[in-house]
PDB file of C-alpha atoms in Angstrom:
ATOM      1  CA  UNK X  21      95.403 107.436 108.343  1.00 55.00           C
ATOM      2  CA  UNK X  22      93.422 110.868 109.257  1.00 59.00           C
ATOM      3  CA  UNK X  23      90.074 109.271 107.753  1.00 61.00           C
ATOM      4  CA  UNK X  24      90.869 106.432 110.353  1.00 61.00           C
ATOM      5  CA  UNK X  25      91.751 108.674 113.438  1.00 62.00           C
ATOM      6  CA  UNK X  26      88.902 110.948 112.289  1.00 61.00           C
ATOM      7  CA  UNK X  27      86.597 107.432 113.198  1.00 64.00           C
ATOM      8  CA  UNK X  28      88.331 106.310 116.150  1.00 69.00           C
ATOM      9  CA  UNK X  29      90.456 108.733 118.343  1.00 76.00           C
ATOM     10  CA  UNK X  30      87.288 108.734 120.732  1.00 78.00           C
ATOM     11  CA  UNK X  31      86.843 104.999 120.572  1.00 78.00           C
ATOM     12  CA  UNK X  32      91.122 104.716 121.107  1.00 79.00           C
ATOM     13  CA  UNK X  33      91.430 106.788 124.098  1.00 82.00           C
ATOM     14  CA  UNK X  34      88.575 104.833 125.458  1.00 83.00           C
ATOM     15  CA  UNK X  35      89.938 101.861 125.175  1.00 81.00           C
ATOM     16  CA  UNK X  36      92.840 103.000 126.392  1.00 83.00           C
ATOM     17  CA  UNK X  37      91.178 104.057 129.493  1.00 83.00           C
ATOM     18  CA  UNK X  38      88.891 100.965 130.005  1.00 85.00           C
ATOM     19  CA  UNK X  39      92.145  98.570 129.155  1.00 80.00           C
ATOM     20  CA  UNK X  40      94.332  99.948 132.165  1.00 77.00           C
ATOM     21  CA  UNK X  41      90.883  99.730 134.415  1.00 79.00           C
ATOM     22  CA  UNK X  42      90.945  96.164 133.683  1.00 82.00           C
ATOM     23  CA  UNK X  43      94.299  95.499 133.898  1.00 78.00           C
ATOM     24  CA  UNK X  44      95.616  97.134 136.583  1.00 71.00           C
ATOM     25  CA  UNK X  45      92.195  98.307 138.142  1.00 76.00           C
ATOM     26  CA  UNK X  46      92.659 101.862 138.797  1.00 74.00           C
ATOM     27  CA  UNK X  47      91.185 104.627 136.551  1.00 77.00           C
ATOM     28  CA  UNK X  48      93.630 107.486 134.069  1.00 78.00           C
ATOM     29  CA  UNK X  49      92.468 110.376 132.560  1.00 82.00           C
ATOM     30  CA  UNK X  50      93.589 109.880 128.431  1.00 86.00           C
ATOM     31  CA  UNK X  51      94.175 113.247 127.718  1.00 89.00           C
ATOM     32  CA  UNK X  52      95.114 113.381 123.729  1.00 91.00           C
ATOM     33  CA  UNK X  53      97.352 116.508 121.275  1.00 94.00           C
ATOM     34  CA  UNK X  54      97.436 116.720 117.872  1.00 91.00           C
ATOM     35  CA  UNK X  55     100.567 118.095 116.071  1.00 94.00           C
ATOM     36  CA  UNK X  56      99.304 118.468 112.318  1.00 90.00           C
ATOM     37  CA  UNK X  57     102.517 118.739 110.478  1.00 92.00           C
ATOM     38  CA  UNK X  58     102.676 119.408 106.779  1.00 91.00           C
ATOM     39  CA  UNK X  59     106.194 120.747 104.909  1.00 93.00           C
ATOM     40  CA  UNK X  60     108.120 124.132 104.899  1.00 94.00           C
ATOM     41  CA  UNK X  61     106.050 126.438 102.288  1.00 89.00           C
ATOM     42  CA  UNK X  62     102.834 124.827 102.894  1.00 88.00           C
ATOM     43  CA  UNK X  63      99.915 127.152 104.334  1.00 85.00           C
ATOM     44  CA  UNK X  64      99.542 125.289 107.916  1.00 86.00           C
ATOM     45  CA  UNK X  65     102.976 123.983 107.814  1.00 92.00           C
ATOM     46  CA  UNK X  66     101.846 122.996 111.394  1.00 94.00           C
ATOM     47  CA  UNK X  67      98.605 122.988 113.354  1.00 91.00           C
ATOM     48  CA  UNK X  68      98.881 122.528 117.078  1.00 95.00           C
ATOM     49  CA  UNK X  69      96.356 121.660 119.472  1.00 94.00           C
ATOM     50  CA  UNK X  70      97.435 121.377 123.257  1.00 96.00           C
ATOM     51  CA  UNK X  71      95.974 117.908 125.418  1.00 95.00           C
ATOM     52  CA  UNK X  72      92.536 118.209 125.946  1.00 92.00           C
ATOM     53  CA  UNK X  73      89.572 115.707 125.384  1.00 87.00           C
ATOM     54  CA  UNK X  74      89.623 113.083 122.481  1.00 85.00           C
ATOM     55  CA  UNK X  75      86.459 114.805 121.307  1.00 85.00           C
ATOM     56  CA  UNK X  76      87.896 118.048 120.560  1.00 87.00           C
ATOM     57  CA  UNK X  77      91.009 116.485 118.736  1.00 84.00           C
ATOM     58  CA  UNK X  78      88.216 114.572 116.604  1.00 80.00           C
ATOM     59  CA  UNK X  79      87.093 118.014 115.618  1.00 82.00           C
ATOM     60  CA  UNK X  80      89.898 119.161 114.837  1.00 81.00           C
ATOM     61  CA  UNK X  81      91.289 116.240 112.642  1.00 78.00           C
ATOM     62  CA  UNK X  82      87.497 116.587 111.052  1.00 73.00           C
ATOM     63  CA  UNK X  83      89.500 119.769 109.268  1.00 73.00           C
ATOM     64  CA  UNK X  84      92.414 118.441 108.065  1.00 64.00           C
ATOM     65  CA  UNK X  85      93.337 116.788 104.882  1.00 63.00           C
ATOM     66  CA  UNK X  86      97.097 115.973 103.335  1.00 59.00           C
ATOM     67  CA  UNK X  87      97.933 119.009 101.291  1.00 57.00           C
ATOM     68  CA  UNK X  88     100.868 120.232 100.053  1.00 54.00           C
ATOM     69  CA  UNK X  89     104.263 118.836  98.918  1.00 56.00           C
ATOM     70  CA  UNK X  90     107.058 119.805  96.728  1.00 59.00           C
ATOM     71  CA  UNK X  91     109.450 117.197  97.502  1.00 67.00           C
ATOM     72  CA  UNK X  92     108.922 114.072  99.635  1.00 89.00           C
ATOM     73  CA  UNK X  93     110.400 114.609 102.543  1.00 95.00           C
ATOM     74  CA  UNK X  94     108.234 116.738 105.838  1.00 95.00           C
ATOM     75  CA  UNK X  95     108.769 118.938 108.434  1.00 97.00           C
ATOM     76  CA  UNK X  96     108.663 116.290 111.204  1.00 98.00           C
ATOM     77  CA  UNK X  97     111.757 118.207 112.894  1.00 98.00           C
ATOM     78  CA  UNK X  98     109.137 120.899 113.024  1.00 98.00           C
ATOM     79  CA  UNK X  99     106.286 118.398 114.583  1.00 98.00           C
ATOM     80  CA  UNK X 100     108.658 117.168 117.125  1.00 98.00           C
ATOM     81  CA  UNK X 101     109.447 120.863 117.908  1.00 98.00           C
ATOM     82  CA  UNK X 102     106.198 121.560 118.661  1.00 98.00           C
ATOM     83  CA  UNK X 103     105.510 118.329 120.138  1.00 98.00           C
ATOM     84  CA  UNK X 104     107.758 119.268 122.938  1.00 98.00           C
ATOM     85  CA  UNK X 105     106.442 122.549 123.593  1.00 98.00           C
ATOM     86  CA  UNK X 106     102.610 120.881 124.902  1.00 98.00           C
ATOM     87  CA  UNK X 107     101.817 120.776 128.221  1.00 97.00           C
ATOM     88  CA  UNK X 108     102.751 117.410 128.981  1.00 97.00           C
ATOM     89  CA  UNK X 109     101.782 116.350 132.964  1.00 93.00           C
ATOM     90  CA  UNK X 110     101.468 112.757 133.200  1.00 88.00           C
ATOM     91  CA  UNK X 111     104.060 109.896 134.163  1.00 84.00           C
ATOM     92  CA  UNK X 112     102.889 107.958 130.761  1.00 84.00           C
ATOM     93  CA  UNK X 113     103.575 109.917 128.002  1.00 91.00           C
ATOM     94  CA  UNK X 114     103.382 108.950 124.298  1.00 91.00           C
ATOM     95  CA  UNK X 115     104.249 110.628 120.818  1.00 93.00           C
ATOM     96  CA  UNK X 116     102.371 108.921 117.940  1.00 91.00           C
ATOM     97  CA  UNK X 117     104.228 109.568 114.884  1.00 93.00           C
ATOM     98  CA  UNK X 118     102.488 108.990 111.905  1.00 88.00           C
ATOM     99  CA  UNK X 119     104.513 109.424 108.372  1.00 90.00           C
ATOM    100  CA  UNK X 120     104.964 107.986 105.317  1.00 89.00           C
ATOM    101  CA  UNK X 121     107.242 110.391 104.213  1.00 94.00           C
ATOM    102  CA  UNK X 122     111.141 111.073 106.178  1.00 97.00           C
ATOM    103  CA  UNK X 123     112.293 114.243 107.637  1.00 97.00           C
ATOM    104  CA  UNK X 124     114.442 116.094 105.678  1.00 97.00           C
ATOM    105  CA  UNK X 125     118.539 116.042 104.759  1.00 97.00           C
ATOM    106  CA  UNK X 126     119.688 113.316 102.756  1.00 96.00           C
ATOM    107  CA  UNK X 127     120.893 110.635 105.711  1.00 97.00           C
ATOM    108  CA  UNK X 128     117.592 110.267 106.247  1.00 98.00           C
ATOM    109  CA  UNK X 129     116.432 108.992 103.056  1.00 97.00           C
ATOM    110  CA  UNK X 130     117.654 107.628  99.707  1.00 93.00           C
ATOM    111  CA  UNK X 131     119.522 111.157  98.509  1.00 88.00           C
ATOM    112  CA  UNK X 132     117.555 113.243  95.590  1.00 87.00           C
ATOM    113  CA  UNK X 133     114.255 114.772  95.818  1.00 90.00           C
ATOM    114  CA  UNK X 134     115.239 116.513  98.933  1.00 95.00           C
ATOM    115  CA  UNK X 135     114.671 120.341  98.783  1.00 94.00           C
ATOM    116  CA  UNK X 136     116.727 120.673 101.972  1.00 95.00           C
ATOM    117  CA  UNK X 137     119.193 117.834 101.678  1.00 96.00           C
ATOM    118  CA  UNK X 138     121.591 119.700 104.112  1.00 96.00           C
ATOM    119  CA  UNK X 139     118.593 119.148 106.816  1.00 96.00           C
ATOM    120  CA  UNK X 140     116.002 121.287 108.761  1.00 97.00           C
ATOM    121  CA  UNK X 141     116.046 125.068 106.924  1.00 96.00           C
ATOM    122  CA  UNK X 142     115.469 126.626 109.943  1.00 97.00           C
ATOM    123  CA  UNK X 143     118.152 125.244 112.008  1.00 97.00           C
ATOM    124  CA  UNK X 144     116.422 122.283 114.236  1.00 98.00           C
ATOM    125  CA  UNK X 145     118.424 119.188 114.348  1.00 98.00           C
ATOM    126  CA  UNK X 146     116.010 116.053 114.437  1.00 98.00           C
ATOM    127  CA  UNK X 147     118.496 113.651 116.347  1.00 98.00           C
ATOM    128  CA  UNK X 148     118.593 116.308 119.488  1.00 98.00           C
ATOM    129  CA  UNK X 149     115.054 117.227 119.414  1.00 98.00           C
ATOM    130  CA  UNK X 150     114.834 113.005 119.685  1.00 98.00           C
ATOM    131  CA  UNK X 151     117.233 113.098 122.506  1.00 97.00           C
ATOM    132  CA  UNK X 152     114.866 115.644 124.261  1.00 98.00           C
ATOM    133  CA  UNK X 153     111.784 113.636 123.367  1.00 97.00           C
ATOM    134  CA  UNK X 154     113.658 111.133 125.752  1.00 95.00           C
ATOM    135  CA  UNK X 155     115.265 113.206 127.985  1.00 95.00           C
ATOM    136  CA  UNK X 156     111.682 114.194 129.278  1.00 96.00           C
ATOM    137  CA  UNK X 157     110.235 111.045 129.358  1.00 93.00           C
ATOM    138  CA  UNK X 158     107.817 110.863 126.285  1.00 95.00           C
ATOM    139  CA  UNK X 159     107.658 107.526 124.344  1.00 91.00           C
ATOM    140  CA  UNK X 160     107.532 107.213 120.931  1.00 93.00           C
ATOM    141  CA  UNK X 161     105.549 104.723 118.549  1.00 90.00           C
ATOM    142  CA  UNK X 162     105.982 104.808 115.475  1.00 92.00           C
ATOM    143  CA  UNK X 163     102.929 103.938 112.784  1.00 86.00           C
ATOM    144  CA  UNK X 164     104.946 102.620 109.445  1.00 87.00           C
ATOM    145  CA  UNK X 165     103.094 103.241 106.484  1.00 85.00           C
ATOM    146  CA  UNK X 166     105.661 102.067 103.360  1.00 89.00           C
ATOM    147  CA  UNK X 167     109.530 101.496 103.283  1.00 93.00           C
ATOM    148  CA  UNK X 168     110.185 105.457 102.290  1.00 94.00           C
ATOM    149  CA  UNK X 169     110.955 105.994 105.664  1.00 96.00           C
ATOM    150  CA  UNK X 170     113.061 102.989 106.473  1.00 97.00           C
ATOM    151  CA  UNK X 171     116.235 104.712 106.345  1.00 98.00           C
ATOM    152  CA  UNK X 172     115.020 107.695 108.726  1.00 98.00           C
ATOM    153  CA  UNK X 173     113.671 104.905 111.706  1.00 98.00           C
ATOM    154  CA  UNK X 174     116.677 103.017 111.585  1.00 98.00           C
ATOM    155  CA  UNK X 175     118.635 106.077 112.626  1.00 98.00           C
ATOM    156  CA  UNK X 176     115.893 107.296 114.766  1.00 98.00           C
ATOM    157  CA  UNK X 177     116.302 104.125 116.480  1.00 97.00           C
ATOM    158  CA  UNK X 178     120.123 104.340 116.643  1.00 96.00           C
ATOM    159  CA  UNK X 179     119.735 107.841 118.560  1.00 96.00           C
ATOM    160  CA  UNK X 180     116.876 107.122 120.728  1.00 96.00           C
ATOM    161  CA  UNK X 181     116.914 103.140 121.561  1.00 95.00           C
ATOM    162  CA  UNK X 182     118.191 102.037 125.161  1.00 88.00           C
ATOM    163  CA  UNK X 183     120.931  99.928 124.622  1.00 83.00           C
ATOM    164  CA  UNK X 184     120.406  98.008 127.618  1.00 75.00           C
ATOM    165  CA  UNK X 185     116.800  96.186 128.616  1.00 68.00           C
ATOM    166  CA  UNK X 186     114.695  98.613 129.270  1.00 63.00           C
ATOM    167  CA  UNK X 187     111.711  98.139 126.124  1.00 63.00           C
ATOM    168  CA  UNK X 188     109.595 101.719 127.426  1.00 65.00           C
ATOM    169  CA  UNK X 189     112.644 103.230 125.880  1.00 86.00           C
ATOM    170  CA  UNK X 190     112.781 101.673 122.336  1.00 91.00           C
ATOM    171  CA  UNK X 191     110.562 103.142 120.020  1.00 93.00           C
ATOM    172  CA  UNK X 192     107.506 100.943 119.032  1.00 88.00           C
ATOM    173  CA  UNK X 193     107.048 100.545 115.408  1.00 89.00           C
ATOM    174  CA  UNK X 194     103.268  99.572 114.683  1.00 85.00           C
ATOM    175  CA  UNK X 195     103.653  98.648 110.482  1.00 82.00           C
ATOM    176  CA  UNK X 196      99.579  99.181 109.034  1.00 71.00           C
ATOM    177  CA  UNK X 197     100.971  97.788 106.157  1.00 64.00           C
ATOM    178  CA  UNK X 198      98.206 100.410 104.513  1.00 56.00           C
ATOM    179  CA  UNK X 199      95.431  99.365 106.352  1.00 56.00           C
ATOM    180  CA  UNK X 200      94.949 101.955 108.792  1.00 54.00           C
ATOM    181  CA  UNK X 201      91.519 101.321 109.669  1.00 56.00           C
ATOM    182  CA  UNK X 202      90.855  99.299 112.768  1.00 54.00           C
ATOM    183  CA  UNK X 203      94.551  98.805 113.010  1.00 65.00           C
ATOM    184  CA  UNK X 204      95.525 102.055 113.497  1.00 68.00           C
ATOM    185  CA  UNK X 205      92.936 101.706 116.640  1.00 71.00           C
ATOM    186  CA  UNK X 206      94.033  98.301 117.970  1.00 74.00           C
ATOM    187  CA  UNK X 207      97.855  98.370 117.483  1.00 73.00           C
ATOM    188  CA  UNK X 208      97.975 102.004 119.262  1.00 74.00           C
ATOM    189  CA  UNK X 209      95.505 101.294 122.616  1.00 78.00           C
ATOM    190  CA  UNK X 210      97.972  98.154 122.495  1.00 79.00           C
ATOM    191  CA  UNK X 211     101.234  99.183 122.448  1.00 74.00           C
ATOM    192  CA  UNK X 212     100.598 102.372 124.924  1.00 73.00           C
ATOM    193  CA  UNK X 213      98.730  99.582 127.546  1.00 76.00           C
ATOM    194  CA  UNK X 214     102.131  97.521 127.147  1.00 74.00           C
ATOM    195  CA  UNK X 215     104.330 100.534 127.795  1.00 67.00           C
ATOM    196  CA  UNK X 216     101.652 101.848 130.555  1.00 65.00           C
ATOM    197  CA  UNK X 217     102.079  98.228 132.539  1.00 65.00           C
ATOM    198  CA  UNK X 218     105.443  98.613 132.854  1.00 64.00           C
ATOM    199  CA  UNK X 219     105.388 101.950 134.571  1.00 59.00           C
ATOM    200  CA  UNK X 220     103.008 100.594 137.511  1.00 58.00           C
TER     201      UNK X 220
END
């Protein structure tokens, strides 16, 4: 998935742009972050970059690479941490979780192979920092990649979901089913434009 948003973060935010144009004939500013997330003990455990132009998020996914890992599971309570701490301004807001690993602590995942079964080592607890995600209006699409982290979305979904109608407050799951090529492009300018039509 980083070789294919490498190649089309520009082209997505774009499309993004030039979609709700068409559709709803006004003009938006795509402004686009990039929460690099690896696992406690790695050397970059995260990498932040506030919103700014796609460009400079191409650049800066042009020096990443997947690295690291002594167990399976990553430090996404970490990413979502850090996720809330950008400098979010607009109404549409949208977290793109990419994975193909769980967060830690055993729920999440089929127990063993969990260097921090109990959860998050430094204290974060994923299902609030989800609650927050909410609480300040950021939606979240989800990019499955295999069925390793089937156990964590179900509960993610349990903890964030609406329970009534509402679908900008269900989280989207996008499966690449590992093709994360033009996909990755198409299924993400899509399901933000679906989410972004229901807010006009």
């Amino acid at each position: 998935w980083i070789a294919a948003a490498k190649q089309h973060i520009v082209a997505m935010a774009k499309k993004i742009s030039d979609d709700v144009k068409k559709s709803a004939g006004m003009s938006c500013e795509v402004r686009v972050a990039l929460v690099a997330y690896r696992d406690h003990g790695d050397s970059n455990r995260l990498v932040v970059t506030d919103f700014t132009a796609a460009s400079t998020i191409e650049a800066a996914l042009g020096r990443e690479a997947a690295s690291g890992g002594g167990d399976g599971p990553e430090d996404i309570a970490g990413a979502f941490n850090a996720a809330l701490g950008l400098s979010w301004k607009a109404e549409g807001r949208y977290l793109v979780l990419v994975a193909d690993a769980p967060c830690h602590g055993d729920k999440y995942h089929t127990p063993g192979g969990d260097t921090y079964p109990a959860g998050d080592p430094t204290g974060l607890n994923i299902e609030e920092l989800l609650r927050k995600l909410k609480g300040d209006n950021i939606r979240l699409i989800f990019t499955r990649i295999n069925n390793y982290t089937d156990i964590m979305m179900k509960i993610f979904h349990e903890v964030y979901d609406d329970k009534g109608d509402d679908p900008a407050f269900k989280i989207k799951e996008i499966d690449l089913g590992g093709n994360a090529d033009l996909a990755f492009t198409s299924a993400i300018s899509d399901a933000v434009l679906e989410n972004a039509m229901m807010l006009m």
